[in-house]
């Protein structure tokens, strides 16, 4: 239960950050991607600020053997970049450039009553559900989900496939 | 861009990074929104709680913004509904294929010095920019 409360508050702060950073306005994303036109670099500042804070915080947190409320860290395994990654990111970018929205801001905007946002989220769910994960690295395997970690970190197999 | 307009984006970004750190510290998870939602769709019951709570938190934060800072949301529909639908589909498919999105790859991936994260981020920025250019050129920026 405490994990759920923690996740709720993390997401709440995340949403506030999106709003403060201007990322809930698709026009700002489009303006950032509009390199040859009326360029607005705001998104770089948002992402830069986020990356710096995360990079520092990530290292600090991982000095711990375990998270505070959960038994193990579940970190992506270090796979090499592959075709799926590139194709996926390319498609993602097209969608992003079309709508100026990505998953976080879209969900954050759900209560604005925008039909467009609603359509985006529905389609996004369809898209997410439609793609099979090839080697089932998403931890549906109960034995690995609760397996004691090899080195105090995530289980050696069955780590989450999505970042 | 002068310094006064740089403050809000930086603070917003810092909050996002901070929120992602919190999820790692408390739940041991990477704050990749597409991944959180995808796991929710997979209906793995041992996992649903924190995922549903996270999505709820995003929506609740958005509601708080809508009530207190409504100007952060656009007042007009930025794109047509079909355009949003197509975009959403591409975002969903692309995020699943690449195993991440702007928060997963861009914030957490780059923050972890992940080659996949950096490559994915560069790639979607490039195709995003190309798409904006094409929409501007062939549709006058209106879709």
PDB file of C-alpha atoms in Angstrom:
ATOM      1  CA  UNK A   1       0.000   0.000   0.000  1.00  0.00           C
ATOM      2  CA  UNK A   2       2.802   2.397   0.892  1.00  0.00           C
ATOM      3  CA  UNK A   3       4.345   1.640  -2.472  1.00  0.00           C
ATOM      4  CA  UNK A   4       1.158   2.805  -4.124  1.00  0.00           C
ATOM      5  CA  UNK A   5       1.093   6.021  -2.119  1.00  0.00           C
ATOM      6  CA  UNK A   6       4.711   6.678  -2.981  1.00  0.00           C
ATOM      7  CA  UNK A   7       4.082   6.028  -6.661  1.00  0.00           C
ATOM      8  CA  UNK A   8       1.088   8.362  -6.585  1.00  0.00           C
ATOM      9  CA  UNK A   9       3.099  11.204  -5.122  1.00  0.00           C
ATOM     10  CA  UNK A  10       6.015  10.653  -7.435  1.00  0.00           C
ATOM     11  CA  UNK A  11       3.662  10.900 -10.394  1.00  0.00           C
ATOM     12  CA  UNK A  12       1.885  13.908  -8.931  1.00  0.00           C
ATOM     13  CA  UNK A  13       5.166  15.797  -8.662  1.00  0.00           C
ATOM     14  CA  UNK A  14       6.082  14.588 -12.144  1.00  0.00           C
ATOM     15  CA  UNK A  15       2.852  16.086 -13.510  1.00  0.00           C
ATOM     16  CA  UNK A  16       3.465  19.379 -11.725  1.00  0.00           C
ATOM     17  CA  UNK A  17       6.934  19.431 -13.236  1.00  0.00           C
ATOM     18  CA  UNK A  18       5.481  18.911 -16.684  1.00  0.00           C
ATOM     19  CA  UNK A  19       3.083  21.776 -16.151  1.00  0.00           C
ATOM     20  CA  UNK A  20       5.663  24.159 -14.693  1.00  0.00           C
ATOM     21  CA  UNK A  21       8.041  23.267 -17.501  1.00  0.00           C
ATOM     22  CA  UNK A  22       5.442  24.018 -20.145  1.00  0.00           C
ATOM     23  CA  UNK A  23       5.348  20.477 -21.462  1.00  0.00           C
ATOM     24  CA  UNK A  24       1.583  20.235 -21.170  1.00  0.00           C
ATOM     25  CA  UNK A  25       1.276  22.628 -24.073  1.00  0.00           C
ATOM     26  CA  UNK A  26       1.824  20.698 -27.325  1.00  0.00           C
ATOM     27  CA  UNK A  27       2.652  23.947 -29.079  1.00  0.00           C
ATOM     28  CA  UNK A  28       5.803  24.243 -26.974  1.00  0.00           C
ATOM     29  CA  UNK A  29       6.967  20.782 -27.998  1.00  0.00           C
ATOM     30  CA  UNK A  30       6.269  21.522 -31.634  1.00  0.00           C
ATOM     31  CA  UNK A  31       8.104  24.812 -31.266  1.00  0.00           C
ATOM     32  CA  UNK A  32      11.115  22.959 -29.885  1.00  0.00           C
ATOM     33  CA  UNK A  33      11.062  20.515 -32.788  1.00  0.00           C
ATOM     34  CA  UNK A  34      10.622  23.378 -35.244  1.00  0.00           C
ATOM     35  CA  UNK A  35      14.353  23.821 -35.699  1.00  0.00           C
ATOM     36  CA  UNK A  36      14.090  25.603 -39.023  1.00  0.00           C
ATOM     37  CA  UNK A  37      11.206  27.804 -37.963  1.00  0.00           C
ATOM     38  CA  UNK A  38      10.188  29.635 -34.828  1.00  0.00           C
ATOM     39  CA  UNK A  39      12.408  27.679 -32.442  1.00  0.00           C
ATOM     40  CA  UNK A  40      11.635  27.494 -28.732  1.00  0.00           C
ATOM     41  CA  UNK A  41      14.392  25.716 -26.787  1.00  0.00           C
ATOM     42  CA  UNK A  42      12.297  25.359 -23.633  1.00  0.00           C
ATOM     43  CA  UNK A  43      12.066  21.587 -23.903  1.00  0.00           C
ATOM     44  CA  UNK A  44      15.838  21.246 -23.855  1.00  0.00           C
ATOM     45  CA  UNK A  45      15.923  23.115 -20.577  1.00  0.00           C
ATOM     46  CA  UNK A  46      13.213  20.894 -19.175  1.00  0.00           C
ATOM     47  CA  UNK A  47      14.914  17.707 -20.288  1.00  0.00           C
ATOM     48  CA  UNK A  48      18.321  19.024 -19.302  1.00  0.00           C
ATOM     49  CA  UNK A  49      17.135  19.964 -15.847  1.00  0.00           C
ATOM     50  CA  UNK A  50      15.472  16.601 -15.450  1.00  0.00           C
ATOM     51  CA  UNK A  51      18.498  14.649 -16.673  1.00  0.00           C
ATOM     52  CA  UNK A  52      20.916  16.452 -14.371  1.00  0.00           C
ATOM     53  CA  UNK A  53      18.752  15.935 -11.305  1.00  0.00           C
ATOM     54  CA  UNK A  54      18.099  12.325 -12.248  1.00  0.00           C
ATOM     55  CA  UNK A  55      21.731  11.547 -12.995  1.00  0.00           C
ATOM     56  CA  UNK A  56      22.811  12.761  -9.575  1.00  0.00           C
ATOM     57  CA  UNK A  57      19.879  11.224  -7.770  1.00  0.00           C
ATOM     58  CA  UNK A  58      20.196   7.908  -9.572  1.00  0.00           C
ATOM     59  CA  UNK A  59      23.744   7.379  -8.411  1.00  0.00           C
ATOM     60  CA  UNK A  60      22.906   8.461  -4.907  1.00  0.00           C
ATOM     61  CA  UNK A  61      19.928   6.139  -4.637  1.00  0.00           C
ATOM     62  CA  UNK A  62      21.777   3.158  -6.058  1.00  0.00           C
ATOM     63  CA  UNK A  63      24.302   3.287  -3.274  1.00  0.00           C
ATOM     64  CA  UNK A  64      21.546   1.656  -1.240  1.00  0.00           C
ATOM     65  CA  UNK A  65      21.197  -2.108  -1.407  1.00  0.00           C
ATOM     66  CA  UNK A  66      17.435  -1.903  -1.821  1.00  0.00           C
ATOM     67  CA  UNK A  67      14.716   0.665  -2.420  1.00  0.00           C
ATOM     68  CA  UNK A  68      12.913   2.013   0.635  1.00  0.00           C
ATOM     69  CA  UNK A  69       9.553   0.336   0.114  1.00  0.00           C
ATOM     70  CA  UNK A  70      10.215  -2.450  -2.319  1.00  0.00           C
ATOM     71  CA  UNK A  71      12.450  -5.492  -2.162  1.00  0.00           C
ATOM     72  CA  UNK A  72      14.544  -4.991  -5.250  1.00  0.00           C
ATOM     73  CA  UNK A  73      15.553  -2.370  -7.748  1.00  0.00           C
ATOM     74  CA  UNK A  74      14.092  -3.273 -11.120  1.00  0.00           C
ATOM     75  CA  UNK A  75      16.443  -1.755 -13.635  1.00  0.00           C
ATOM     76  CA  UNK A  76      16.569  -2.330 -17.376  1.00  0.00           C
ATOM     77  CA  UNK A  77      19.197  -4.865 -18.359  1.00  0.00           C
ATOM     78  CA  UNK A  78      22.004  -3.398 -20.381  1.00  0.00           C
ATOM     79  CA  UNK A  79      20.990  -4.401 -23.886  1.00  0.00           C
ATOM     80  CA  UNK A  80      22.708  -3.035 -26.930  1.00  0.00           C
ATOM     81  CA  UNK A  81      20.870  -0.639 -29.239  1.00  0.00           C
ATOM     82  CA  UNK A  82      19.098  -2.627 -31.936  1.00  0.00           C
ATOM     83  CA  UNK A  83      16.744  -2.246 -34.868  1.00  0.00           C
ATOM     84  CA  UNK A  84      13.660  -2.317 -32.709  1.00  0.00           C
ATOM     85  CA  UNK A  85      14.977   0.560 -30.684  1.00  0.00           C
ATOM     86  CA  UNK A  86      15.696   2.722 -33.718  1.00  0.00           C
ATOM     87  CA  UNK A  87      12.488   1.923 -35.557  1.00  0.00           C
ATOM     88  CA  UNK A  88      10.471   2.358 -32.409  1.00  0.00           C
ATOM     89  CA  UNK A  89      12.082   5.655 -31.536  1.00  0.00           C
ATOM     90  CA  UNK A  90      11.650   6.864 -35.114  1.00  0.00           C
ATOM     91  CA  UNK A  91       7.933   6.075 -35.034  1.00  0.00           C
ATOM     92  CA  UNK A  92       7.632   7.615 -31.604  1.00  0.00           C
ATOM     93  CA  UNK A  93       9.218  10.775 -32.923  1.00  0.00           C
ATOM     94  CA  UNK A  94       6.751  11.015 -35.792  1.00  0.00           C
ATOM     95  CA  UNK A  95       3.837  10.722 -33.402  1.00  0.00           C
ATOM     96  CA  UNK A  96       5.470  13.220 -31.098  1.00  0.00           C
ATOM     97  CA  UNK A  97       6.052  15.666 -33.914  1.00  0.00           C
ATOM     98  CA  UNK A  98       2.460  15.254 -35.055  1.00  0.00           C
ATOM     99  CA  UNK A  99       0.759  15.867 -31.747  1.00  0.00           C
ATOM    100  CA  UNK A 100       3.328  17.519 -29.519  1.00  0.00           C
ATOM    101  CA  UNK A 101       2.263  15.051 -26.866  1.00  0.00           C
ATOM    102  CA  UNK A 102       3.855  11.979 -25.362  1.00  0.00           C
ATOM    103  CA  UNK A 103       2.566   9.607 -22.678  1.00  0.00           C
ATOM    104  CA  UNK A 104       3.282  11.707 -19.607  1.00  0.00           C
ATOM    105  CA  UNK A 105       1.760  15.012 -20.702  1.00  0.00           C
ATOM    106  CA  UNK A 106      -1.146  13.203 -22.330  1.00  0.00           C
ATOM    107  CA  UNK A 107      -2.218  11.473 -19.134  1.00  0.00           C
ATOM    108  CA  UNK A 108      -1.581  14.667 -17.201  1.00  0.00           C
ATOM    109  CA  UNK A 109      -3.963  16.460 -19.576  1.00  0.00           C
ATOM    110  CA  UNK A 110      -6.759  13.923 -19.298  1.00  0.00           C
ATOM    111  CA  UNK A 111      -8.940  16.066 -17.050  1.00  0.00           C
ATOM    112  CA  UNK A 112      -8.815  19.113 -19.302  1.00  0.00           C
ATOM    113  CA  UNK A 113     -11.699  17.708 -21.288  1.00  0.00           C
ATOM    114  CA  UNK A 114      -9.812  17.888 -24.548  1.00  0.00           C
ATOM    115  CA  UNK A 115     -11.215  15.458 -27.109  1.00  0.00           C
ATOM    116  CA  UNK A 116      -7.884  15.359 -28.847  1.00  0.00           C
ATOM    117  CA  UNK A 117      -6.042  14.301 -25.712  1.00  0.00           C
ATOM    118  CA  UNK A 118      -8.640  11.648 -25.053  1.00  0.00           C
ATOM    119  CA  UNK A 119      -8.296  10.285 -28.591  1.00  0.00           C
ATOM    120  CA  UNK A 120      -4.530  10.353 -28.219  1.00  0.00           C
ATOM    121  CA  UNK A 121      -4.587   8.386 -24.978  1.00  0.00           C
ATOM    122  CA  UNK A 122      -6.994   5.762 -26.324  1.00  0.00           C
ATOM    123  CA  UNK A 123      -4.891   5.272 -29.441  1.00  0.00           C
ATOM    124  CA  UNK A 124      -1.755   5.219 -27.351  1.00  0.00           C
ATOM    125  CA  UNK A 125      -3.176   2.395 -25.262  1.00  0.00           C
ATOM    126  CA  UNK A 126      -4.053   0.517 -28.438  1.00  0.00           C
ATOM    127  CA  UNK A 127      -0.548   1.038 -29.759  1.00  0.00           C
ATOM    128  CA  UNK A 128       1.045  -0.054 -26.496  1.00  0.00           C
ATOM    129  CA  UNK A 129      -1.088  -3.175 -26.334  1.00  0.00           C
ATOM    130  CA  UNK A 130      -0.605  -4.066 -29.971  1.00  0.00           C
ATOM    131  CA  UNK A 131       3.139  -4.631 -29.943  1.00  0.00           C
ATOM    132  CA  UNK A 132       4.258  -8.012 -28.642  1.00  0.00           C
ATOM    133  CA  UNK A 133       7.419  -8.081 -26.601  1.00  0.00           C
ATOM    134  CA  UNK A 134       9.568 -10.689 -28.339  1.00  0.00           C
ATOM    135  CA  UNK A 135      11.451 -12.405 -25.572  1.00  0.00           C
ATOM    136  CA  UNK A 136       8.926 -11.807 -22.830  1.00  0.00           C
ATOM    137  CA  UNK A 137      11.461  -9.978 -20.696  1.00  0.00           C
ATOM    138  CA  UNK A 138       8.620  -8.189 -18.974  1.00  0.00           C
ATOM    139  CA  UNK A 139       8.501  -9.934 -15.627  1.00  0.00           C
ATOM    140  CA  UNK A 140       5.382 -12.038 -16.004  1.00  0.00           C
ATOM    141  CA  UNK A 141       7.403 -14.890 -14.598  1.00  0.00           C
ATOM    142  CA  UNK A 142       6.426 -15.143 -10.961  1.00  0.00           C
ATOM    143  CA  UNK A 143       9.559 -17.028 -10.037  1.00  0.00           C
ATOM    144  CA  UNK A 144      11.855 -14.277 -11.246  1.00  0.00           C
ATOM    145  CA  UNK A 145       9.673 -11.485  -9.954  1.00  0.00           C
ATOM    146  CA  UNK A 146      10.213 -12.609  -6.411  1.00  0.00           C
ATOM    147  CA  UNK A 147      13.574 -14.248  -6.869  1.00  0.00           C
ATOM    148  CA  UNK A 148      16.306 -13.033  -4.570  1.00  0.00           C
ATOM    149  CA  UNK A 149      18.539 -10.785  -6.636  1.00  0.00           C
ATOM    150  CA  UNK A 150      21.924 -12.092  -7.678  1.00  0.00           C
ATOM    151  CA  UNK A 151      23.816  -9.096  -6.432  1.00  0.00           C
ATOM    152  CA  UNK A 152      21.315  -7.175  -4.396  1.00  0.00           C
ATOM    153  CA  UNK A 153      19.974  -5.457  -7.472  1.00  0.00           C
ATOM    154  CA  UNK A 154      17.351  -6.564  -9.976  1.00  0.00           C
ATOM    155  CA  UNK A 155      16.956 -10.279 -10.643  1.00  0.00           C
ATOM    156  CA  UNK A 156      19.428 -11.561 -13.219  1.00  0.00           C
ATOM    157  CA  UNK A 157      16.638 -12.652 -15.548  1.00  0.00           C
ATOM    158  CA  UNK A 158      13.185 -11.323 -16.016  1.00  0.00           C
ATOM    159  CA  UNK A 159      14.074  -7.686 -15.592  1.00  0.00           C
ATOM    160  CA  UNK A 160      11.618  -5.224 -17.055  1.00  0.00           C
ATOM    161  CA  UNK A 161      11.905  -4.927 -20.807  1.00  0.00           C
ATOM    162  CA  UNK A 162      10.444  -1.447 -21.013  1.00  0.00           C
ATOM    163  CA  UNK A 163      12.638   1.327 -19.736  1.00  0.00           C
TER     164      UNK A 163
ATOM    165  CA  UNK B   1      15.514  33.383 -24.858  1.00  0.00           C
ATOM    166  CA  UNK B   2      16.274  35.538 -21.846  1.00  0.00           C
ATOM    167  CA  UNK B   3      16.938  34.315 -18.326  1.00  0.00           C
ATOM    168  CA  UNK B   4      13.439  34.957 -17.049  1.00  0.00           C
ATOM    169  CA  UNK B   5      11.928  32.528 -19.515  1.00  0.00           C
ATOM    170  CA  UNK B   6      14.545  29.919 -18.684  1.00  0.00           C
ATOM    171  CA  UNK B   7      13.612  29.597 -15.031  1.00  0.00           C
ATOM    172  CA  UNK B   8      10.273  27.817 -15.340  1.00  0.00           C
ATOM    173  CA  UNK B   9      11.501  25.125 -17.751  1.00  0.00           C
ATOM    174  CA  UNK B  10      14.520  24.416 -15.573  1.00  0.00           C
ATOM    175  CA  UNK B  11      12.440  24.177 -12.430  1.00  0.00           C
ATOM    176  CA  UNK B  12       9.886  22.018 -14.204  1.00  0.00           C
ATOM    177  CA  UNK B  13      12.639  19.750 -15.425  1.00  0.00           C
ATOM    178  CA  UNK B  14      14.174  19.540 -11.978  1.00  0.00           C
ATOM    179  CA  UNK B  15      10.791  18.525 -10.552  1.00  0.00           C
ATOM    180  CA  UNK B  16      10.465  15.826 -13.179  1.00  0.00           C
ATOM    181  CA  UNK B  17      13.926  14.523 -12.389  1.00  0.00           C
ATOM    182  CA  UNK B  18      13.197  14.668  -8.691  1.00  0.00           C
ATOM    183  CA  UNK B  19       9.934  12.763  -9.150  1.00  0.00           C
ATOM    184  CA  UNK B  20      11.755  10.090 -11.111  1.00  0.00           C
ATOM    185  CA  UNK B  21      14.370   9.796  -8.376  1.00  0.00           C
ATOM    186  CA  UNK B  22      11.602   9.356  -5.824  1.00  0.00           C
ATOM    187  CA  UNK B  23      10.112   6.472  -7.784  1.00  0.00           C
ATOM    188  CA  UNK B  24      13.523   4.851  -7.860  1.00  0.00           C
ATOM    189  CA  UNK B  25      14.196   5.449  -4.183  1.00  0.00           C
ATOM    190  CA  UNK B  26      10.847   4.234  -2.881  1.00  0.00           C
ATOM    191  CA  UNK B  27       9.700   1.745  -5.488  1.00  0.00           C
ATOM    192  CA  UNK B  28      12.952   0.784  -7.161  1.00  0.00           C
ATOM    193  CA  UNK B  29      11.482   1.536 -10.568  1.00  0.00           C
ATOM    194  CA  UNK B  30      12.474   3.497 -13.635  1.00  0.00           C
ATOM    195  CA  UNK B  31      10.027   6.325 -14.327  1.00  0.00           C
ATOM    196  CA  UNK B  32       9.308   5.505 -17.935  1.00  0.00           C
ATOM    197  CA  UNK B  33       5.676   6.446 -18.411  1.00  0.00           C
ATOM    198  CA  UNK B  34       5.138   4.222 -21.436  1.00  0.00           C
ATOM    199  CA  UNK B  35       6.498   1.278 -19.498  1.00  0.00           C
ATOM    200  CA  UNK B  36       4.371   1.967 -16.465  1.00  0.00           C
ATOM    201  CA  UNK B  37       1.251   2.142 -18.624  1.00  0.00           C
ATOM    202  CA  UNK B  38       2.204  -0.886 -20.716  1.00  0.00           C
ATOM    203  CA  UNK B  39       2.586  -2.943 -17.582  1.00  0.00           C
ATOM    204  CA  UNK B  40      -0.831  -1.782 -16.478  1.00  0.00           C
ATOM    205  CA  UNK B  41      -2.282  -2.999 -19.768  1.00  0.00           C
ATOM    206  CA  UNK B  42      -0.639  -6.375 -19.301  1.00  0.00           C
ATOM    207  CA  UNK B  43      -2.809  -6.776 -16.208  1.00  0.00           C
ATOM    208  CA  UNK B  44      -0.163  -8.432 -14.092  1.00  0.00           C
ATOM    209  CA  UNK B  45      -1.986  -8.337 -10.810  1.00  0.00           C
ATOM    210  CA  UNK B  46       1.035  -8.218  -8.543  1.00  0.00           C
ATOM    211  CA  UNK B  47       2.092  -5.096 -10.330  1.00  0.00           C
ATOM    212  CA  UNK B  48      -1.167  -3.233 -10.860  1.00  0.00           C
ATOM    213  CA  UNK B  49      -1.240  -1.277  -7.616  1.00  0.00           C
ATOM    214  CA  UNK B  50       1.728   1.013  -8.007  1.00  0.00           C
ATOM    215  CA  UNK B  51       1.124   1.382 -11.746  1.00  0.00           C
ATOM    216  CA  UNK B  52      -2.486   2.423 -11.292  1.00  0.00           C
ATOM    217  CA  UNK B  53      -1.422   4.736  -8.481  1.00  0.00           C
ATOM    218  CA  UNK B  54       1.232   6.286 -10.715  1.00  0.00           C
ATOM    219  CA  UNK B  55      -1.184   6.901 -13.579  1.00  0.00           C
ATOM    220  CA  UNK B  56      -3.667   8.247 -11.065  1.00  0.00           C
ATOM    221  CA  UNK B  57      -1.018  10.565  -9.684  1.00  0.00           C
ATOM    222  CA  UNK B  58      -0.266  11.952 -13.133  1.00  0.00           C
ATOM    223  CA  UNK B  59      -3.926  12.592 -13.794  1.00  0.00           C
ATOM    224  CA  UNK B  60      -4.409  14.070 -10.330  1.00  0.00           C
ATOM    225  CA  UNK B  61      -1.439  16.355 -10.809  1.00  0.00           C
ATOM    226  CA  UNK B  62      -2.945  17.411 -14.088  1.00  0.00           C
ATOM    227  CA  UNK B  63      -6.239  18.110 -12.393  1.00  0.00           C
ATOM    228  CA  UNK B  64      -4.468  20.217  -9.782  1.00  0.00           C
ATOM    229  CA  UNK B  65      -2.797  22.139 -12.600  1.00  0.00           C
ATOM    230  CA  UNK B  66      -6.086  22.579 -14.438  1.00  0.00           C
ATOM    231  CA  UNK B  67      -7.640  24.031 -11.309  1.00  0.00           C
ATOM    232  CA  UNK B  68      -4.764  26.248 -10.189  1.00  0.00           C
ATOM    233  CA  UNK B  69      -2.687  26.989 -13.297  1.00  0.00           C
ATOM    234  CA  UNK B  70      -5.035  26.451 -16.216  1.00  0.00           C
ATOM    235  CA  UNK B  71      -2.833  28.529 -18.488  1.00  0.00           C
ATOM    236  CA  UNK B  72      -0.331  25.672 -18.777  1.00  0.00           C
ATOM    237  CA  UNK B  73      -2.836  23.843 -20.936  1.00  0.00           C
ATOM    238  CA  UNK B  74      -3.742  24.979 -24.433  1.00  0.00           C
ATOM    239  CA  UNK B  75      -7.078  26.711 -24.853  1.00  0.00           C
ATOM    240  CA  UNK B  76      -7.680  25.504 -28.367  1.00  0.00           C
ATOM    241  CA  UNK B  77      -7.443  22.059 -29.883  1.00  0.00           C
ATOM    242  CA  UNK B  78      -3.938  21.998 -31.257  1.00  0.00           C
ATOM    243  CA  UNK B  79      -4.576  19.312 -33.831  1.00  0.00           C
ATOM    244  CA  UNK B  80      -7.599  17.594 -35.243  1.00  0.00           C
ATOM    245  CA  UNK B  81      -8.902  14.555 -33.443  1.00  0.00           C
ATOM    246  CA  UNK B  82      -7.816  12.174 -36.244  1.00  0.00           C
ATOM    247  CA  UNK B  83      -4.317  13.642 -36.120  1.00  0.00           C
ATOM    248  CA  UNK B  84      -4.192  13.074 -32.365  1.00  0.00           C
ATOM    249  CA  UNK B  85      -5.437   9.535 -32.854  1.00  0.00           C
ATOM    250  CA  UNK B  86      -2.779   8.704 -35.435  1.00  0.00           C
ATOM    251  CA  UNK B  87      -0.125  10.332 -33.288  1.00  0.00           C
ATOM    252  CA  UNK B  88      -1.207   8.393 -30.228  1.00  0.00           C
ATOM    253  CA  UNK B  89      -1.026   5.134 -32.128  1.00  0.00           C
ATOM    254  CA  UNK B  90       2.492   5.890 -33.341  1.00  0.00           C
ATOM    255  CA  UNK B  91       3.570   6.932 -29.875  1.00  0.00           C
ATOM    256  CA  UNK B  92       2.188   3.737 -28.370  1.00  0.00           C
ATOM    257  CA  UNK B  93       3.722   1.460 -30.987  1.00  0.00           C
ATOM    258  CA  UNK B  94       6.996   3.333 -31.008  1.00  0.00           C
ATOM    259  CA  UNK B  95       7.300   3.350 -27.241  1.00  0.00           C
ATOM    260  CA  UNK B  96       6.658  -0.366 -27.028  1.00  0.00           C
ATOM    261  CA  UNK B  97       9.096  -1.206 -29.810  1.00  0.00           C
ATOM    262  CA  UNK B  98      11.831   0.941 -28.361  1.00  0.00           C
ATOM    263  CA  UNK B  99      10.966   0.072 -24.788  1.00  0.00           C
ATOM    264  CA  UNK B 100      10.678   3.668 -23.721  1.00  0.00           C
ATOM    265  CA  UNK B 101       9.542   7.221 -24.279  1.00  0.00           C
ATOM    266  CA  UNK B 102      10.698  10.728 -23.446  1.00  0.00           C
ATOM    267  CA  UNK B 103      10.803  10.063 -19.725  1.00  0.00           C
ATOM    268  CA  UNK B 104      12.144   6.548 -20.017  1.00  0.00           C
ATOM    269  CA  UNK B 105      14.780   7.150 -22.646  1.00  0.00           C
ATOM    270  CA  UNK B 106      15.256  10.881 -22.438  1.00  0.00           C
ATOM    271  CA  UNK B 107      15.286  11.530 -18.722  1.00  0.00           C
ATOM    272  CA  UNK B 108      16.077   8.196 -17.117  1.00  0.00           C
ATOM    273  CA  UNK B 109      17.997   6.678 -20.003  1.00  0.00           C
ATOM    274  CA  UNK B 110      20.329   9.604 -20.524  1.00  0.00           C
ATOM    275  CA  UNK B 111      20.514  10.147 -16.784  1.00  0.00           C
ATOM    276  CA  UNK B 112      21.812   6.574 -16.440  1.00  0.00           C
ATOM    277  CA  UNK B 113      24.250   7.153 -19.303  1.00  0.00           C
ATOM    278  CA  UNK B 114      22.478   4.507 -21.319  1.00  0.00           C
ATOM    279  CA  UNK B 115      23.505   4.196 -24.968  1.00  0.00           C
ATOM    280  CA  UNK B 116      20.009   2.973 -25.807  1.00  0.00           C
ATOM    281  CA  UNK B 117      18.489   5.949 -24.055  1.00  0.00           C
ATOM    282  CA  UNK B 118      20.665   8.470 -25.825  1.00  0.00           C
ATOM    283  CA  UNK B 119      20.239   6.875 -29.239  1.00  0.00           C
ATOM    284  CA  UNK B 120      16.481   6.611 -28.852  1.00  0.00           C
ATOM    285  CA  UNK B 121      16.226  10.221 -27.718  1.00  0.00           C
ATOM    286  CA  UNK B 122      18.308  11.541 -30.586  1.00  0.00           C
ATOM    287  CA  UNK B 123      16.281   9.435 -33.008  1.00  0.00           C
ATOM    288  CA  UNK B 124      12.886  10.615 -31.873  1.00  0.00           C
ATOM    289  CA  UNK B 125      14.005  14.214 -31.779  1.00  0.00           C
ATOM    290  CA  UNK B 126      15.236  13.896 -35.352  1.00  0.00           C
ATOM    291  CA  UNK B 127      12.081  12.258 -36.702  1.00  0.00           C
ATOM    292  CA  UNK B 128      10.006  14.619 -34.609  1.00  0.00           C
ATOM    293  CA  UNK B 129      11.710  17.601 -36.152  1.00  0.00           C
ATOM    294  CA  UNK B 130      11.306  16.129 -39.631  1.00  0.00           C
ATOM    295  CA  UNK B 131       7.621  15.593 -38.984  1.00  0.00           C
ATOM    296  CA  UNK B 132       7.122  19.157 -37.793  1.00  0.00           C
ATOM    297  CA  UNK B 133       8.951  20.407 -40.863  1.00  0.00           C
ATOM    298  CA  UNK B 134       6.776  18.320 -43.177  1.00  0.00           C
ATOM    299  CA  UNK B 135       3.565  19.338 -41.445  1.00  0.00           C
ATOM    300  CA  UNK B 136       4.590  22.969 -41.709  1.00  0.00           C
ATOM    301  CA  UNK B 137       5.636  22.685 -45.319  1.00  0.00           C
ATOM    302  CA  UNK B 138       2.789  20.605 -46.707  1.00  0.00           C
ATOM    303  CA  UNK B 139      -0.046  21.438 -44.361  1.00  0.00           C
ATOM    304  CA  UNK B 140       0.835  24.933 -43.347  1.00  0.00           C
ATOM    305  CA  UNK B 141       1.335  23.741 -39.811  1.00  0.00           C
ATOM    306  CA  UNK B 142      -2.292  22.815 -39.444  1.00  0.00           C
ATOM    307  CA  UNK B 143      -3.404  19.198 -39.287  1.00  0.00           C
TER     308      UNK B 143
END
